Every structure is written in C-alpha cells, then in structure tokens.
PDB file of C-alpha atoms in Angstrom:
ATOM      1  CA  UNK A   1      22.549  -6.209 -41.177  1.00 57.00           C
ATOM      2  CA  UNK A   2      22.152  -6.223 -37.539  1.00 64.00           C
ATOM      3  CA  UNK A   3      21.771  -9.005 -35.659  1.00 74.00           C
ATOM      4  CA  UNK A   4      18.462  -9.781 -33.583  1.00 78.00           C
ATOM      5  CA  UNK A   5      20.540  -9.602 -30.369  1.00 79.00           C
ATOM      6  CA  UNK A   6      21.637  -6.160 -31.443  1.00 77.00           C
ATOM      7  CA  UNK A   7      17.982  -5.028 -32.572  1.00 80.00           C
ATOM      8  CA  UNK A   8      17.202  -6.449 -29.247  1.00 80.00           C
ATOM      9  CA  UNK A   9      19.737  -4.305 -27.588  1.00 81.00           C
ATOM     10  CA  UNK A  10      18.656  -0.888 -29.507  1.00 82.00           C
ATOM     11  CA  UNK A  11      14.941  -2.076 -28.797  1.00 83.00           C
ATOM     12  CA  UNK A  12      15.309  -2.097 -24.695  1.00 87.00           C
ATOM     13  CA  UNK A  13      17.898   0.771 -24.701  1.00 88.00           C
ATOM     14  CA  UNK A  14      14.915   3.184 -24.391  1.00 87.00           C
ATOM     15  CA  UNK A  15      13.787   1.576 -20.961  1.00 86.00           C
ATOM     16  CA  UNK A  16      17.040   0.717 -19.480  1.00 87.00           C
ATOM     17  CA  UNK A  17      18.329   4.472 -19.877  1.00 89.00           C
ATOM     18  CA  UNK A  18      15.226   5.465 -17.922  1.00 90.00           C
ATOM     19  CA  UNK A  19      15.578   2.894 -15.503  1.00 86.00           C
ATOM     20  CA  UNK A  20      19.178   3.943 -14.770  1.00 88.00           C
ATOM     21  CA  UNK A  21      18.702   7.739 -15.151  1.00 88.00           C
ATOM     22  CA  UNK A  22      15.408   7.599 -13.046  1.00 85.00           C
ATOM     23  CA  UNK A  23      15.831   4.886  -9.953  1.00 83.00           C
ATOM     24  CA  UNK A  24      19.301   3.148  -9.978  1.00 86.00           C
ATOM     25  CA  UNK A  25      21.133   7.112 -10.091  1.00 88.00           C
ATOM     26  CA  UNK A  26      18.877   8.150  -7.602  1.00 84.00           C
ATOM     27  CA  UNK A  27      18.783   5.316  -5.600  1.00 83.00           C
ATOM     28  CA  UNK A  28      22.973   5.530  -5.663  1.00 88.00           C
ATOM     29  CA  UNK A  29      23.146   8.965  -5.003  1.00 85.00           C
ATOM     30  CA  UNK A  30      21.072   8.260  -2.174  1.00 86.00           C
ATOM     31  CA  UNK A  31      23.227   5.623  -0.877  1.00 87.00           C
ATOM     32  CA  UNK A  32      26.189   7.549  -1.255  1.00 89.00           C
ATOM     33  CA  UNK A  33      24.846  10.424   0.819  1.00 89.00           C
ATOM     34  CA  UNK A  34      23.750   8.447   3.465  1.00 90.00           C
ATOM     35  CA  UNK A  35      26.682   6.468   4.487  1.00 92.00           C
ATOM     36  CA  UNK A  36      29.419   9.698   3.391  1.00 91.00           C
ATOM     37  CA  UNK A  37      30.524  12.810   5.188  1.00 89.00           C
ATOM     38  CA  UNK A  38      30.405  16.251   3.054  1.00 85.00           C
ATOM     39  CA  UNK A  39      34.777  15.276   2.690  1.00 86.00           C
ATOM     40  CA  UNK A  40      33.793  11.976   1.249  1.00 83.00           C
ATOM     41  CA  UNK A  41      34.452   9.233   4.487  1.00 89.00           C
ATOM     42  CA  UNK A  42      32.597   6.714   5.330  1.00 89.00           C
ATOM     43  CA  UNK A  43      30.091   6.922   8.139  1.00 91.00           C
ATOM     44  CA  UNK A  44      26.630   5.903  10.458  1.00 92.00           C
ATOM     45  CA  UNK A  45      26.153   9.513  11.635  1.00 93.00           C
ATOM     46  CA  UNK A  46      23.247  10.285   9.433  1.00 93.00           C
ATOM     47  CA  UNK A  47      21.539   6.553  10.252  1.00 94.00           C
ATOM     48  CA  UNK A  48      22.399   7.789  14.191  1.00 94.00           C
ATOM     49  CA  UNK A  49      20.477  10.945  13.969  1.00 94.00           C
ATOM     50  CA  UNK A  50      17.851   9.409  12.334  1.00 94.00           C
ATOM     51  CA  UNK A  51      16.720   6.791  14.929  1.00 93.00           C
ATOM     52  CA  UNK A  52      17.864   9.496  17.449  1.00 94.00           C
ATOM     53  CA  UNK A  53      15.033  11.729  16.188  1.00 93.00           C
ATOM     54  CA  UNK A  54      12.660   9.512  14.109  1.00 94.00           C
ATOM     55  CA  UNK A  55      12.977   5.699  15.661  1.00 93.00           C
ATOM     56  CA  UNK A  56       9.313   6.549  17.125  1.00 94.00           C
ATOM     57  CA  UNK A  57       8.119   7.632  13.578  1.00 95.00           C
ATOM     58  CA  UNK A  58      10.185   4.352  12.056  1.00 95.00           C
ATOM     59  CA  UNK A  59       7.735   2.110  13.935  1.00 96.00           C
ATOM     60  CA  UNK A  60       4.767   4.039  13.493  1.00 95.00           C
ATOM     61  CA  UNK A  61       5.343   3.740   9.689  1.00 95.00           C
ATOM     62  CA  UNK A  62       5.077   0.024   9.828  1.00 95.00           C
ATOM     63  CA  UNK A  63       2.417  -0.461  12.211  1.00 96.00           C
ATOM     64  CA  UNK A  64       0.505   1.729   9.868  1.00 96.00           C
ATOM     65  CA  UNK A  65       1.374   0.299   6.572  1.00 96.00           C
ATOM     66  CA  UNK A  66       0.757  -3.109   8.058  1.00 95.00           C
ATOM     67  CA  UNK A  67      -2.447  -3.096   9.596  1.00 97.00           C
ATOM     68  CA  UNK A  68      -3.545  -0.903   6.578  1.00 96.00           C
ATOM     69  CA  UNK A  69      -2.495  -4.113   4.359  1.00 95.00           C
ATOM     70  CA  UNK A  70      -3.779  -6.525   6.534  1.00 96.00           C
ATOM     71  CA  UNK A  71      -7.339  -4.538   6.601  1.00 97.00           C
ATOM     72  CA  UNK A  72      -7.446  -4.091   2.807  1.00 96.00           C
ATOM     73  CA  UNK A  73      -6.511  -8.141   1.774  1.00 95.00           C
ATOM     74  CA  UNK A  74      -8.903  -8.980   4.307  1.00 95.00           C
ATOM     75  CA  UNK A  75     -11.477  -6.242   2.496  1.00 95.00           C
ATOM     76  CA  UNK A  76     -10.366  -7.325  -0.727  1.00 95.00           C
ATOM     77  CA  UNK A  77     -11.181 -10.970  -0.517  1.00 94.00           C
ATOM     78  CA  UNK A  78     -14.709  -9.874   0.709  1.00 92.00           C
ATOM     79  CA  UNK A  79     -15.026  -7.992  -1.975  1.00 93.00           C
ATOM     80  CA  UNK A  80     -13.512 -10.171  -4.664  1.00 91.00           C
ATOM     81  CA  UNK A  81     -15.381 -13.747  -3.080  1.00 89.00           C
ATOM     82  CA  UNK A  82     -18.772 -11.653  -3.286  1.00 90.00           C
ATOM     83  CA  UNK A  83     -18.017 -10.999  -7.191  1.00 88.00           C
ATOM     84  CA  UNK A  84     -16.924 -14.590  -7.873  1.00 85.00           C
ATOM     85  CA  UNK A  85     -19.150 -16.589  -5.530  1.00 81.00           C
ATOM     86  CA  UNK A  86     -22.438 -13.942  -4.732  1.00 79.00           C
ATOM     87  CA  UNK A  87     -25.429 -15.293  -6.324  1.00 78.00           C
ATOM     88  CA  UNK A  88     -27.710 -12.037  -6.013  1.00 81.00           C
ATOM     89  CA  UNK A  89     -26.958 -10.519  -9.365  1.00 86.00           C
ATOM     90  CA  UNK A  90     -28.360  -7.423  -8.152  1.00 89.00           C
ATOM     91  CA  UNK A  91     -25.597  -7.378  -5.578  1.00 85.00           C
ATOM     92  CA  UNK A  92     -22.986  -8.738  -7.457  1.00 86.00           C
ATOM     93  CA  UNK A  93     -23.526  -6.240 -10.051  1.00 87.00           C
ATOM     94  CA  UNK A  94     -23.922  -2.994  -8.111  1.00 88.00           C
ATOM     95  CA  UNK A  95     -20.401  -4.209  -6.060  1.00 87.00           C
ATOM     96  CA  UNK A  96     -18.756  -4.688  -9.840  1.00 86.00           C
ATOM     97  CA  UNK A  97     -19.818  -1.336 -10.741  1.00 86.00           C
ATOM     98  CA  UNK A  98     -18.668   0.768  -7.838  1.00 87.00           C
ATOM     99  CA  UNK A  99     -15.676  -0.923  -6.272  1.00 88.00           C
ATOM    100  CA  UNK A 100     -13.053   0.182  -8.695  1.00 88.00           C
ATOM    101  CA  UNK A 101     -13.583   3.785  -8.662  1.00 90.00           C
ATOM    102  CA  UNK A 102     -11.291   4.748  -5.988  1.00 90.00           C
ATOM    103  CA  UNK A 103      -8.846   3.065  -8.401  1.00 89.00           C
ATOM    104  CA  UNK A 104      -8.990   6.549 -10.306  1.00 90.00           C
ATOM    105  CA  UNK A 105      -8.541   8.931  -8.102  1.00 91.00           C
ATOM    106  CA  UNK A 106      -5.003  10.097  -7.130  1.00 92.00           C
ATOM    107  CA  UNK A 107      -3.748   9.794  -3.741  1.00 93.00           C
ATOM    108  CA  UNK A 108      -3.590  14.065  -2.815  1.00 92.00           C
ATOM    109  CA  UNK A 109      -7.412  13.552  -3.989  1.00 93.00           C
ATOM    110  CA  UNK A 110      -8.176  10.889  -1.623  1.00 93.00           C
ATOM    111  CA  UNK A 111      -6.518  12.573   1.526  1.00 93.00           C
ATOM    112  CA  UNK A 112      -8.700  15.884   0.646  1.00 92.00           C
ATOM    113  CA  UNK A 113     -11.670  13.577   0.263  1.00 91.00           C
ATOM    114  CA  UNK A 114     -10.882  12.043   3.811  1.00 92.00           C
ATOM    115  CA  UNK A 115     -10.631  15.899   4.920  1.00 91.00           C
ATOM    116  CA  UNK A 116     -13.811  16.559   4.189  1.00 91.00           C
ATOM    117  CA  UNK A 117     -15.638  13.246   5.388  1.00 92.00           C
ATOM    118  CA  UNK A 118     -13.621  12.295   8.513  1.00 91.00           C
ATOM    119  CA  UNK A 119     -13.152  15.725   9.811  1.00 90.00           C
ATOM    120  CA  UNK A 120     -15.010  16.597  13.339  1.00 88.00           C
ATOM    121  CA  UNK A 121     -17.971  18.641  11.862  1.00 88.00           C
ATOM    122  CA  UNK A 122     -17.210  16.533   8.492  1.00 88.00           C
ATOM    123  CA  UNK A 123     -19.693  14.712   6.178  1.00 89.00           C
ATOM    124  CA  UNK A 124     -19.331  11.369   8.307  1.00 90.00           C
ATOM    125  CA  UNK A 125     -20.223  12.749  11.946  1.00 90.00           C
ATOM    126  CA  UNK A 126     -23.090  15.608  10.412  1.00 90.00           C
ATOM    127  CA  UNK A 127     -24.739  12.187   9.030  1.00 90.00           C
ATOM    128  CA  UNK A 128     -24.692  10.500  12.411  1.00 89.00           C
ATOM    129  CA  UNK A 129     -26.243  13.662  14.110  1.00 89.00           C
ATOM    130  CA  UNK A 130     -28.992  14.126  11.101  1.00 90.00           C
ATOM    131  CA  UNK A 131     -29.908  10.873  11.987  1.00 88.00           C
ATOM    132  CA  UNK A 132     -30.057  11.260  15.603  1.00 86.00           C
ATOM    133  CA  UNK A 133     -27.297   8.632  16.041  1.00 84.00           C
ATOM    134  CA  UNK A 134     -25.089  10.788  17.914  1.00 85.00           C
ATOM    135  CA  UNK A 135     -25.142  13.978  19.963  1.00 87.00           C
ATOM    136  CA  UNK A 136     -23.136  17.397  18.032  1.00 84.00           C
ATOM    137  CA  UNK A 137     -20.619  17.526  21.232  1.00 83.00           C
ATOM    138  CA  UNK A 138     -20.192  13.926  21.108  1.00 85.00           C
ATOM    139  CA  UNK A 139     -18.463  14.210  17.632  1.00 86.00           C
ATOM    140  CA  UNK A 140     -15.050  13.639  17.426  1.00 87.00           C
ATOM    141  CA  UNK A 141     -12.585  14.188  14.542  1.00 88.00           C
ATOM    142  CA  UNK A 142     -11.036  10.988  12.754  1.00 89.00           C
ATOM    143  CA  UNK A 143      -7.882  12.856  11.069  1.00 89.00           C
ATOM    144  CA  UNK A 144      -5.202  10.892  13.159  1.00 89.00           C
ATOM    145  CA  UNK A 145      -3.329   7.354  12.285  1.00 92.00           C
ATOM    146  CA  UNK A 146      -7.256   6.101  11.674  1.00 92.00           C
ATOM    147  CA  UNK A 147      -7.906   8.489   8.784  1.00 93.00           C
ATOM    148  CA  UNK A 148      -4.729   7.258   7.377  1.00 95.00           C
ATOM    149  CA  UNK A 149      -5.369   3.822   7.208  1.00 96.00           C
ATOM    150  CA  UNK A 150      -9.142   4.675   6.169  1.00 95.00           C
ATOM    151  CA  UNK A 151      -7.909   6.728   3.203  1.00 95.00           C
ATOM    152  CA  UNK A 152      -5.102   3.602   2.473  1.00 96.00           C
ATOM    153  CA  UNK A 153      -7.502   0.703   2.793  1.00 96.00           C
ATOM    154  CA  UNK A 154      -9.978   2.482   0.498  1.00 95.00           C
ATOM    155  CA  UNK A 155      -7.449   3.676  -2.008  1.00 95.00           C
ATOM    156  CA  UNK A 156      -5.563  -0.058  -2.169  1.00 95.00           C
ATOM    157  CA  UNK A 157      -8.746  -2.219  -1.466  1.00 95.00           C
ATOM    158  CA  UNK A 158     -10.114  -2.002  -5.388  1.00 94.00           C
ATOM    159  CA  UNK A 159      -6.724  -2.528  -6.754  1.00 94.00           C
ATOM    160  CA  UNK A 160      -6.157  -5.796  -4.461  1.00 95.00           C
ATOM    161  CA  UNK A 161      -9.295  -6.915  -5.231  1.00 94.00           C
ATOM    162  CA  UNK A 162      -9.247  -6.899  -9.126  1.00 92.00           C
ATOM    163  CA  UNK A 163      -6.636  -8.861  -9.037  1.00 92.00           C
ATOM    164  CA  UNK A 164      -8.414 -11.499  -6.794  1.00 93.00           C
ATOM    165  CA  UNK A 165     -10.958 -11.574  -8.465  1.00 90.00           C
ATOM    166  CA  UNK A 166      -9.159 -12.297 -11.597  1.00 89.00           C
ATOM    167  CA  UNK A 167      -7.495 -14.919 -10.263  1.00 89.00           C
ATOM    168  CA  UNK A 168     -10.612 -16.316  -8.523  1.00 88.00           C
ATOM    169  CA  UNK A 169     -12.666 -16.164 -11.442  1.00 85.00           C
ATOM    170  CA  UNK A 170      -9.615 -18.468 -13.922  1.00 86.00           C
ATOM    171  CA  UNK A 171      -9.755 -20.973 -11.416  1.00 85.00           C
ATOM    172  CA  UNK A 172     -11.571 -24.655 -12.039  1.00 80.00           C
ATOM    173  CA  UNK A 173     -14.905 -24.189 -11.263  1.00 77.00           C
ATOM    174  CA  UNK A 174     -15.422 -27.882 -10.990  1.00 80.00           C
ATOM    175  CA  UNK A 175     -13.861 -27.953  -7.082  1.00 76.00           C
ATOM    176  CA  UNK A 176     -15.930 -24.876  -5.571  1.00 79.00           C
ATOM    177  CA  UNK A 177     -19.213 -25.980  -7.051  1.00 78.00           C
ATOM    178  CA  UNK A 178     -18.147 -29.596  -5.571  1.00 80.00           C
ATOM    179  CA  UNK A 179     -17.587 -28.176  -2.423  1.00 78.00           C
ATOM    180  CA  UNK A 180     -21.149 -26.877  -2.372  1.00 76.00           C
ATOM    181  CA  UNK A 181     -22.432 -29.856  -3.304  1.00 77.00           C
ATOM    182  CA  UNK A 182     -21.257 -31.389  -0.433  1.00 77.00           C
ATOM    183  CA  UNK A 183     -22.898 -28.671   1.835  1.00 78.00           C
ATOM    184  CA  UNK A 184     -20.201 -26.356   2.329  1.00 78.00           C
ATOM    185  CA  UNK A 185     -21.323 -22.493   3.178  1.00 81.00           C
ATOM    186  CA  UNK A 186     -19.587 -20.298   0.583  1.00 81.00           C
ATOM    187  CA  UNK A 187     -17.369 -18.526   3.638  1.00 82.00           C
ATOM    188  CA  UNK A 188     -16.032 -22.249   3.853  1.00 84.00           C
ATOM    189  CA  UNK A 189     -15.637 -22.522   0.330  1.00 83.00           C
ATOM    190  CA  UNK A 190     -13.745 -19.380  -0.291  1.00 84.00           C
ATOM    191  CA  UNK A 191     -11.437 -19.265   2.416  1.00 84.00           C
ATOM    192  CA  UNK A 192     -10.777 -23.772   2.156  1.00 82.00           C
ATOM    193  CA  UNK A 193     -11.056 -24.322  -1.396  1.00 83.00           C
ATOM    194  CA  UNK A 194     -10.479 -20.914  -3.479  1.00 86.00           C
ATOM    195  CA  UNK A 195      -8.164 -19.159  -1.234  1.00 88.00           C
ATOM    196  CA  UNK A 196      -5.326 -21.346  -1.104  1.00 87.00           C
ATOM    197  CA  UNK A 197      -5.271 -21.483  -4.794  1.00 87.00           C
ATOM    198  CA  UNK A 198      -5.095 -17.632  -5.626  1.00 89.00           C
ATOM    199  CA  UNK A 199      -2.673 -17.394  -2.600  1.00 89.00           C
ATOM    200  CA  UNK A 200       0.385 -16.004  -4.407  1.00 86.00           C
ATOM    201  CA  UNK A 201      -1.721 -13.471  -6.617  1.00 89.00           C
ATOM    202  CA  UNK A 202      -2.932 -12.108  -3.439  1.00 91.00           C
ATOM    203  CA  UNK A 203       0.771 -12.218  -1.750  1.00 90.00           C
ATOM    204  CA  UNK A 204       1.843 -10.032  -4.772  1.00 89.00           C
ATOM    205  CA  UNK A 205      -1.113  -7.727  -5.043  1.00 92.00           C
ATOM    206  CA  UNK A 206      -0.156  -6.895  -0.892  1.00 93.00           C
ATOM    207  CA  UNK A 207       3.294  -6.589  -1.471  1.00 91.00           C
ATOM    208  CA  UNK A 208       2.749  -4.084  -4.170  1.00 91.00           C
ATOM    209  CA  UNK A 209       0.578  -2.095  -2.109  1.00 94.00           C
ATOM    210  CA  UNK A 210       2.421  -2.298   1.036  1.00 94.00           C
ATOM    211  CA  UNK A 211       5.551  -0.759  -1.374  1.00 92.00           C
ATOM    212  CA  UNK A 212       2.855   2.258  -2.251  1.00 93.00           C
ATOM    213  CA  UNK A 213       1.386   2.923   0.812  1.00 94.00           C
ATOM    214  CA  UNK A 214       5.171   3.237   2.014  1.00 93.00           C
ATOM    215  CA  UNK A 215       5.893   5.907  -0.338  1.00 91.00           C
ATOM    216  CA  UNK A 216       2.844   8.371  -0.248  1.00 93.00           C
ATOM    217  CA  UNK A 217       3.644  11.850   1.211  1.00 92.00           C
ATOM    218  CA  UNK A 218      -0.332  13.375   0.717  1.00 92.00           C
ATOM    219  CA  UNK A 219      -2.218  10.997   2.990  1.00 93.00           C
ATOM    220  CA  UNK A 220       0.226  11.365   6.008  1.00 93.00           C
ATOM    221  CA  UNK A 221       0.400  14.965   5.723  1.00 91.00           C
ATOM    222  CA  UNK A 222      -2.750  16.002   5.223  1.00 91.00           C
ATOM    223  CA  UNK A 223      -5.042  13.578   6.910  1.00 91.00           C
ATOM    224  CA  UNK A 224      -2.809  13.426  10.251  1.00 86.00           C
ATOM    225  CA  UNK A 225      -0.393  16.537  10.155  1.00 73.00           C
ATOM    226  CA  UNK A 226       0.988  15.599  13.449  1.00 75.00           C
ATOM    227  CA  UNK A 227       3.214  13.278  15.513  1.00 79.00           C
ATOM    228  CA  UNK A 228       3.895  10.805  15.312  1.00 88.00           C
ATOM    229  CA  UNK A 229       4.257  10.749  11.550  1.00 90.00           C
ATOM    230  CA  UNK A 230       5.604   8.907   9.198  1.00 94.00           C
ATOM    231  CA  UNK A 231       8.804   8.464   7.334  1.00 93.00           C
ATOM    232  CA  UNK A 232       7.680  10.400   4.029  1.00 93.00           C
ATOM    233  CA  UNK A 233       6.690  13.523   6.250  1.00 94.00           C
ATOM    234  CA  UNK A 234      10.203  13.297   8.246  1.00 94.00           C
ATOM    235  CA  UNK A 235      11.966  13.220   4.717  1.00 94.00           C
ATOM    236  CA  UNK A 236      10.396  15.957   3.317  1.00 93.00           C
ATOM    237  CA  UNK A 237      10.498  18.241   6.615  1.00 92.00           C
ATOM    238  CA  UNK A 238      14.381  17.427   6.754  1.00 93.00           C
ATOM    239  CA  UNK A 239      14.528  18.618   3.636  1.00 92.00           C
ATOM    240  CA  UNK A 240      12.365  21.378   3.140  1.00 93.00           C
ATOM    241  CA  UNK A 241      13.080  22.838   6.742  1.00 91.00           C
ATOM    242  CA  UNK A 242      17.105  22.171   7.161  1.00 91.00           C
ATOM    243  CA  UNK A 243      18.117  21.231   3.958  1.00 91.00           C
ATOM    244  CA  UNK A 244      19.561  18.411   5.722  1.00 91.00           C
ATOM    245  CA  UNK A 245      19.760  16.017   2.676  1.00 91.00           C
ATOM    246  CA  UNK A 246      21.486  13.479   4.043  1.00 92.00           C
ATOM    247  CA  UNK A 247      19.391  12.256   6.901  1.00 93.00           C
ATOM    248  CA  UNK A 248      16.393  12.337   4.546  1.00 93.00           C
ATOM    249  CA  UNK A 249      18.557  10.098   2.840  1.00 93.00           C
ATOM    250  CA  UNK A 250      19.483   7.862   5.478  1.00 94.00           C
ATOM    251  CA  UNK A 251      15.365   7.940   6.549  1.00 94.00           C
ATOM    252  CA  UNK A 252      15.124   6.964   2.351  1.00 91.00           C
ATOM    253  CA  UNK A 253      17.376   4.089   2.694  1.00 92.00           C
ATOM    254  CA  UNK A 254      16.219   2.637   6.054  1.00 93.00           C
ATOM    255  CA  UNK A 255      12.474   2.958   4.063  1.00 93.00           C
ATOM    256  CA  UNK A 256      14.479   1.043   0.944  1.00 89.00           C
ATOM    257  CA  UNK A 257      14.877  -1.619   3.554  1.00 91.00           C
ATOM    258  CA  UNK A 258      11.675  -2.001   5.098  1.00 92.00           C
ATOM    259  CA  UNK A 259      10.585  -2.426   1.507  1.00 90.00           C
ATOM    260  CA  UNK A 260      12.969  -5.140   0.996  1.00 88.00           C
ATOM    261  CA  UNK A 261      12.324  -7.056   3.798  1.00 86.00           C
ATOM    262  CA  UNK A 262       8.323  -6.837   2.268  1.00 82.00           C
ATOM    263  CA  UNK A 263       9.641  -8.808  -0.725  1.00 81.00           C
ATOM    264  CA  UNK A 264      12.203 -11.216   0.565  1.00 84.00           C
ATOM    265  CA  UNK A 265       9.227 -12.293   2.677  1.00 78.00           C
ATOM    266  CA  UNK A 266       7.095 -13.022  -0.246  1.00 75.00           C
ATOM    267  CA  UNK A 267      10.256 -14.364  -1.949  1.00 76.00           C
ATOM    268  CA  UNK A 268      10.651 -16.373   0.517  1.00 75.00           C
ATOM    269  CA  UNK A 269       7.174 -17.706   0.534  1.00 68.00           C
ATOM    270  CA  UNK A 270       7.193 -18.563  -3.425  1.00 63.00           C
ATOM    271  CA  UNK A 271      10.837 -20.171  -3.196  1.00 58.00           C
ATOM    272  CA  UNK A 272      10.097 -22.392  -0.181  1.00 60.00           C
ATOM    273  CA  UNK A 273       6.704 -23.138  -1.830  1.00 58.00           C
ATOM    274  CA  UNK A 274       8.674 -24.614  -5.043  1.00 54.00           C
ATOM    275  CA  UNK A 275      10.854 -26.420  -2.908  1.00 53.00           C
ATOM    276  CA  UNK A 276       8.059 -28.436  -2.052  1.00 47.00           C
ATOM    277  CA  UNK A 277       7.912 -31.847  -2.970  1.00 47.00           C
TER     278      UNK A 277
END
C-alpha cells in the first residue's frame, strides 16, 4: 500500500516534470549561456554587448511597460468602481457585457487590430475626417510607442479589472453605503473607503500583467516595427539575424530581472504590510 505522501508524490510528478522540463531547463540553459564563453569560462561579455547595443531599448522597455500598467490599473478601477458602485443599470450592464471581450482575443490579434485602427488612413483617423473633426492631411499615424501601450492597456485593462471587481464586490457593503450616508460622492468612496481594502488584489493583478506585457513579441513588432524597440524584438532579431544566442540570452536574463524586481516590490509591499502592528 502506498502511503498518502507517496500518492502525493506520484500525484504532482505530472506538473513538476513540466515545470522543470519547460521553465527551470530553459531558464538554466539560459543562465548558463549568458554568463559562459563557447570553451565554458565564466564571463560579462554578452551582458557588455548588450547594454553596448540595447541600453536605449532596456529603458524604453520599462518606460513602456510601466506607464502601460499605470494607465490600465488606473482604467481598471474606473471600470471595476462603475460595475460595483454605478447605479444606472443600463450603464452598468452594457459596461459588464462588453469589457471582457478583449480578454479573448490573443495578443498577434490585438496588434493586427491596432494595425488597422491606429494606422494613418486607419479606421480611427477616417472617423475623425467623416465627421469633419479633422482635415485628411492633418492625419497622422499612431503605430509608434503610443499604439503599443494602446494595444497593452486594452488587452490587460479587462483582465485587471475582473479581478477588482471581484474583490470590490466581496467586500462589506455596510462601510461604502455608510460612507454615502454621510454625503460622500462615490469617487470619494471608491478611492477612501473601497480602494484601500482591495489594494493587494489590485497589486497582484498589475504585477501579473506587467510580467505579460514584458514578454509579448507581436505588439512591439508589429504595431511599432522601429527603434527604439523593445527587449522581445532585440531577442528575437539577435537570434533570427546572427544567431547570436547568447546575447539574446543575456537581453533574456537582464528581462528575468526586471521581472523580479516587479515582484520583490509587491513582496515587499505584502511583507512590510504584515509586519504591521
């Protein structure tokens, strides 16, 4: 007879062999790469080159990633505080009906959907000039570093907020209706009383999409297509072009990092929060 730790051993062996064969051997192999010559020493040449060619593209990733996460919690509580807090049920409704469809498309489908709308004689500027709103030479293509936090902010925004709104909608109803009682404007109420509450929920819901956005190849390429780029372009052009795996390596772990540093800030946050008295 087996013993439960032992069935409970053969029941997660499943997952653990695909989290070793799929992320912790790639993620070694990586490592390995990055900080070894082809005869196996030690080195920072790779990490060298890569600032030396990429440093501007390094910083470009996170300004991009960060104002796109910024822009979408900020969207997302809007979103989420109408659902919980709106009292037009014709507004609340339509919002609960259409704000998680993005949610279902893939990111290459998004980026070709941003094509089409942002472009300079795209969906977006032909409706301004229909409309007499704006002159046909006066239109000006949007397929730069705005159409890539456009197509981010739209693609993470639903996400973000269905888990606010979760949250929002388990917590005691008792304080918020209080807080109207007392005359507070629902702004005052969402962002004073409801906010703070749902705080980590939102926190985690960022920190997951700041990790995504980080790792999407379609939107940079094919919304921007030009420099600066970011760091999922540069890996795939070293790579493609040169065959130059380790730099793209190097570029993967300094991205590895940046992720990190996402979630020891959040870490951070939750840990010092306990410590609390």
């Amino acid at each position: 007879m087996l013993s439960q730790r032992q069935l409970a051993l053969i029941l997660i062996a499943p997952g653990l062999f695909l989290v070793a064969a799929l992320f912790l051997y790639p993620l070694g192999f990586s490592l390995v790469s990055a900080f070894t010559r082809p005869d196996g020493s030690l080195t920072l040449e790779w990490f060298a080159k890569a600032f030396e060619l990429y440093s501007g593209d390094i910083l470009f990733t996170i300004i991009i990633v960060v104002t796109s996460c910024v822009l979408t919690g900020l969207a997302a509580i809007a979103i989420a505080g109408t659902l919980t807090l709106g009292e037009n049920r014709w507004v609340v409704g339509t919002l609960r009906a259409l704000y998680r469809w993005p949610l279902f498309i893939p990111f290459i489908v998004a980026a070709q959907c941003m094509r089409t709308f942002l472009a300079k004689n795209g969906l977006m500027n032909n409706t301004f000039v229909s409309l007499g709103l704006m002159e046909p030479l006066s239109a000006t293509s949007f397929l730069d570093w705005r159409g890539i936090i456009a197509t981010f902010v739209w693609k993470q925004t639903p996400f973000v907020a269905l888990l606010l709104a979760g949250a929002l909608a388990s917590i005691d109803r008792a304080t918020l209706e209080a807080g109207r009682n007392l005359g507070a404007s629902r702004p005052r109420v969402l962002f004073e009383l409801a906010l703070p509450q749902v705080m980590p929920t939102l926190l985690v819901a960022l920190v997951l999409s700041f990790v995504t956005m980080l790792s999407v190849l379609s939107v940079p390429m094919m919304v921007a297509g030009s420099q600066p780029t970011m760091l999922t372009v540069d890996m795939a052009f070293r790579i493609n072009a040169y065959g130059d795996y380790a730099t793209a390596n190097a570029l993967g772990v300094i991205t590895y990092l940046i992720s990190a540093g996402a979630a020891i800030l959040y870490l951070k946050r939750g840990l010092a929060k306990e410590g609390a008295p």
